[in-house]
PDB file of C-alpha atoms in Angstrom:
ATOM      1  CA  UNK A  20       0.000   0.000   0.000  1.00 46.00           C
ATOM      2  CA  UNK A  21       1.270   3.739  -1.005  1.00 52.00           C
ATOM      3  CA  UNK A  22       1.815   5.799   1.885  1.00 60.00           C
ATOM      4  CA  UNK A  23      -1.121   8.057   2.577  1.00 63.00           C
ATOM      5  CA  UNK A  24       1.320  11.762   1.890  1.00 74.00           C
ATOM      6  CA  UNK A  25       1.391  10.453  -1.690  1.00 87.00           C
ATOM      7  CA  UNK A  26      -2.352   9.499  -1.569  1.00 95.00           C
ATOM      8  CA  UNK A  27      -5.023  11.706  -3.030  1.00 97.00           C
ATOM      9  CA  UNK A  28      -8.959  12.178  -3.308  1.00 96.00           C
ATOM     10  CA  UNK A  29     -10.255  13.020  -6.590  1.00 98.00           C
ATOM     11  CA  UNK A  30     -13.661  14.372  -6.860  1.00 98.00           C
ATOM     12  CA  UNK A  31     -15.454  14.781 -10.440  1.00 98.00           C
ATOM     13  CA  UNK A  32     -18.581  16.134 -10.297  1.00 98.00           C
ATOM     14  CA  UNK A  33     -20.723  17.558 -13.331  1.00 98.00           C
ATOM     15  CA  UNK A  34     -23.847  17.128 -16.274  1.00 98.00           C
ATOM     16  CA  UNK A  35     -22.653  14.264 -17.918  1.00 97.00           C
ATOM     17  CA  UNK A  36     -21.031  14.110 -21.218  1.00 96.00           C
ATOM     18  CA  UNK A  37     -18.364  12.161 -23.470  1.00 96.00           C
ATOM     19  CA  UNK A  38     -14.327  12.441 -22.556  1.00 96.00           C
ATOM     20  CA  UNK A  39     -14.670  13.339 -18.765  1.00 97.00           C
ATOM     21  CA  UNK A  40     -13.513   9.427 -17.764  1.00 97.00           C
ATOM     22  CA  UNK A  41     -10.715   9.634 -20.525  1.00 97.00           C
ATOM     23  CA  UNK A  42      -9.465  13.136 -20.282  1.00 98.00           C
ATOM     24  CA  UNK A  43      -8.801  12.900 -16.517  1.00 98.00           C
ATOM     25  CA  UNK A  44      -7.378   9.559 -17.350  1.00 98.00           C
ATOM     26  CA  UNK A  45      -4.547  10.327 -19.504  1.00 98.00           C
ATOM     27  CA  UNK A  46      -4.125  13.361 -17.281  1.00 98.00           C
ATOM     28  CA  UNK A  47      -2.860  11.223 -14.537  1.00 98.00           C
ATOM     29  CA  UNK A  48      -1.062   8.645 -16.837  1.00 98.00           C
ATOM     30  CA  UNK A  49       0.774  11.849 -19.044  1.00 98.00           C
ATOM     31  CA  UNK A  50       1.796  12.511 -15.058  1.00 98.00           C
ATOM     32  CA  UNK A  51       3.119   9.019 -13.496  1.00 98.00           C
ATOM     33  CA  UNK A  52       0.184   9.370 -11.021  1.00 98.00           C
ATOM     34  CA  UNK A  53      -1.525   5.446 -10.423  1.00 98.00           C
ATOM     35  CA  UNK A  54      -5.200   5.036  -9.812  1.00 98.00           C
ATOM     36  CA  UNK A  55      -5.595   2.606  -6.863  1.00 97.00           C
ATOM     37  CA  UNK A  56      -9.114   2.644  -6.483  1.00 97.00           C
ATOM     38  CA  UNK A  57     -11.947   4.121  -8.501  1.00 97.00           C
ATOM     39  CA  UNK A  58     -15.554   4.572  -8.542  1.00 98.00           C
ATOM     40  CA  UNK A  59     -18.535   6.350 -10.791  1.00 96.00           C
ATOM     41  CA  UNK A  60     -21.518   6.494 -11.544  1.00 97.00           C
ATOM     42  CA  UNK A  61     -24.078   8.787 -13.650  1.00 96.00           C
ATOM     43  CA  UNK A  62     -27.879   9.743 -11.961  1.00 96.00           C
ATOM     44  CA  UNK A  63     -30.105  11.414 -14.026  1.00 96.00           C
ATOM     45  CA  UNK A  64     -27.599  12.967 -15.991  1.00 96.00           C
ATOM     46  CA  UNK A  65     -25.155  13.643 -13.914  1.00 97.00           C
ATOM     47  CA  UNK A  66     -21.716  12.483 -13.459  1.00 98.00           C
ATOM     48  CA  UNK A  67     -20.214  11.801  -9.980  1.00 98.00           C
ATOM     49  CA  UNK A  68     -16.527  10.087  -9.977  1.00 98.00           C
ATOM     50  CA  UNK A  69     -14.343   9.421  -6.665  1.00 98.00           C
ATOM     51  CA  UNK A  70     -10.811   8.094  -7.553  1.00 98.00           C
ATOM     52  CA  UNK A  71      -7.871   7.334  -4.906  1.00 97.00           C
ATOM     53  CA  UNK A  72      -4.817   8.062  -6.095  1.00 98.00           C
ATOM     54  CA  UNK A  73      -0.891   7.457  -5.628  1.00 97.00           C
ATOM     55  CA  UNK A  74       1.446  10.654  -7.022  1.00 96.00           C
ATOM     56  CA  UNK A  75       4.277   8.866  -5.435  1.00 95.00           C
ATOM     57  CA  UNK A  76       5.789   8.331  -9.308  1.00 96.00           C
ATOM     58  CA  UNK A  77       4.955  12.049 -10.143  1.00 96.00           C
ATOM     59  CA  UNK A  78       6.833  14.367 -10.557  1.00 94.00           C
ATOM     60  CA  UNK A  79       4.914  17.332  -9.788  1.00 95.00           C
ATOM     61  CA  UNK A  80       3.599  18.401  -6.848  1.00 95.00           C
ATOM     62  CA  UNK A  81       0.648  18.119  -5.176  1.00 96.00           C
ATOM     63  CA  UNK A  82      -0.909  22.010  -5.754  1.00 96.00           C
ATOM     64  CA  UNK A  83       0.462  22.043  -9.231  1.00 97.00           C
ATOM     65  CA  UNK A  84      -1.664  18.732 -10.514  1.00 97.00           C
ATOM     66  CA  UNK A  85      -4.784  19.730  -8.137  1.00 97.00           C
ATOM     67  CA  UNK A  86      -4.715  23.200 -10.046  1.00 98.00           C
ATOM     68  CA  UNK A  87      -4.491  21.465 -13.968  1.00 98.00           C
ATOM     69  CA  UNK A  88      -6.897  18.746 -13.096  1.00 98.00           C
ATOM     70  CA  UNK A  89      -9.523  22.162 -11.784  1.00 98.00           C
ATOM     71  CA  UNK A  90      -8.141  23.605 -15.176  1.00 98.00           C
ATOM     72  CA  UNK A  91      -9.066  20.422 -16.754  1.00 98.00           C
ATOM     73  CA  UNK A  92     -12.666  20.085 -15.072  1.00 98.00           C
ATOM     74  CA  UNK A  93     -13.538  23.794 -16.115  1.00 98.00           C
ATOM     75  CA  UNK A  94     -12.953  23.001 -20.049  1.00 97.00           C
ATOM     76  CA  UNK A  95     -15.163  20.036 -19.181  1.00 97.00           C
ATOM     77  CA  UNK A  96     -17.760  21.917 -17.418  1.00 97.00           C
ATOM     78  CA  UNK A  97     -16.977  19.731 -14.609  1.00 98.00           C
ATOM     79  CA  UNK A  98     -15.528  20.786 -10.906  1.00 98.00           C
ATOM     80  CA  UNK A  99     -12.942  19.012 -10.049  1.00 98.00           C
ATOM     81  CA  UNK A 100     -11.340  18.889  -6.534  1.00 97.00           C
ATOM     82  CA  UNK A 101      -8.279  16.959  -5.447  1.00 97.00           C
ATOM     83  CA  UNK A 102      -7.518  16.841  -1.591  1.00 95.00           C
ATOM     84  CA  UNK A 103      -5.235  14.715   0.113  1.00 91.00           C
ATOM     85  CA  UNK A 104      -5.785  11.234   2.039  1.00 80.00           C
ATOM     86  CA  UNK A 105      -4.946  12.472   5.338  1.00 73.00           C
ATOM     87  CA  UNK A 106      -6.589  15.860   5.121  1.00 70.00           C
ATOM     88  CA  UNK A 107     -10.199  13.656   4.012  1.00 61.00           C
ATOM     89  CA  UNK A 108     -10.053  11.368   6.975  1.00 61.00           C
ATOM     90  CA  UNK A 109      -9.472  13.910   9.329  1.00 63.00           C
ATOM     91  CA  UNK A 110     -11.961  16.003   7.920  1.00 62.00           C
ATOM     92  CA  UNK A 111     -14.488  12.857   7.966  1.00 58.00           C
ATOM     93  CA  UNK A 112     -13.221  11.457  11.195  1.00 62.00           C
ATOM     94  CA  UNK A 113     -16.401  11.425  14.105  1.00 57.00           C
TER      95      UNK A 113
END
């Protein structure tokens, strides 16, 4: 298992349409950053994907890739928000 300061959230959330799955995709493959666990689904017509990711392998850092993927999600029409492991579970922690 990655060590959770290398492990991110991902967060896609948006109206549904073709090349949101494939665009954030080969965003984190262009950057050496591995998808350990993924999950998504569409309601009505909207898109909702939660990924967990490793950026061990990448070479940028964490604000840099958060900030393209938002870049990314905005010529989608999507927001996307990428927040670390350890920030999430203490946020989520009872």
């Amino acid at each position: 298992m990655s060590d959770s300061k290398n492990r991110t959230i991902i967060t896609v959330l948006g109206k549904d349409s073709v090349g949101i799955i494939a665009k954030v995709c080969t965003y984190l493959a262009n950057n050496h950053i591995n998808i350990l666990d993924i999950s998504q689904t569409i309601v009505q017509g909207y898109f909702n994907m939660m990924m967990i990711v490793d950026l061990s392998n990448s070479s940028k850092p964490f604000a840099d890739c958060s900030d393209e993927l938002a870049q990314i999600g905005d010529e989608l029409g999507v927001k996307i928000n990428c927040q670390r492991e350890e920030i999430f579970d203490s946020m989520h922690r009872l």
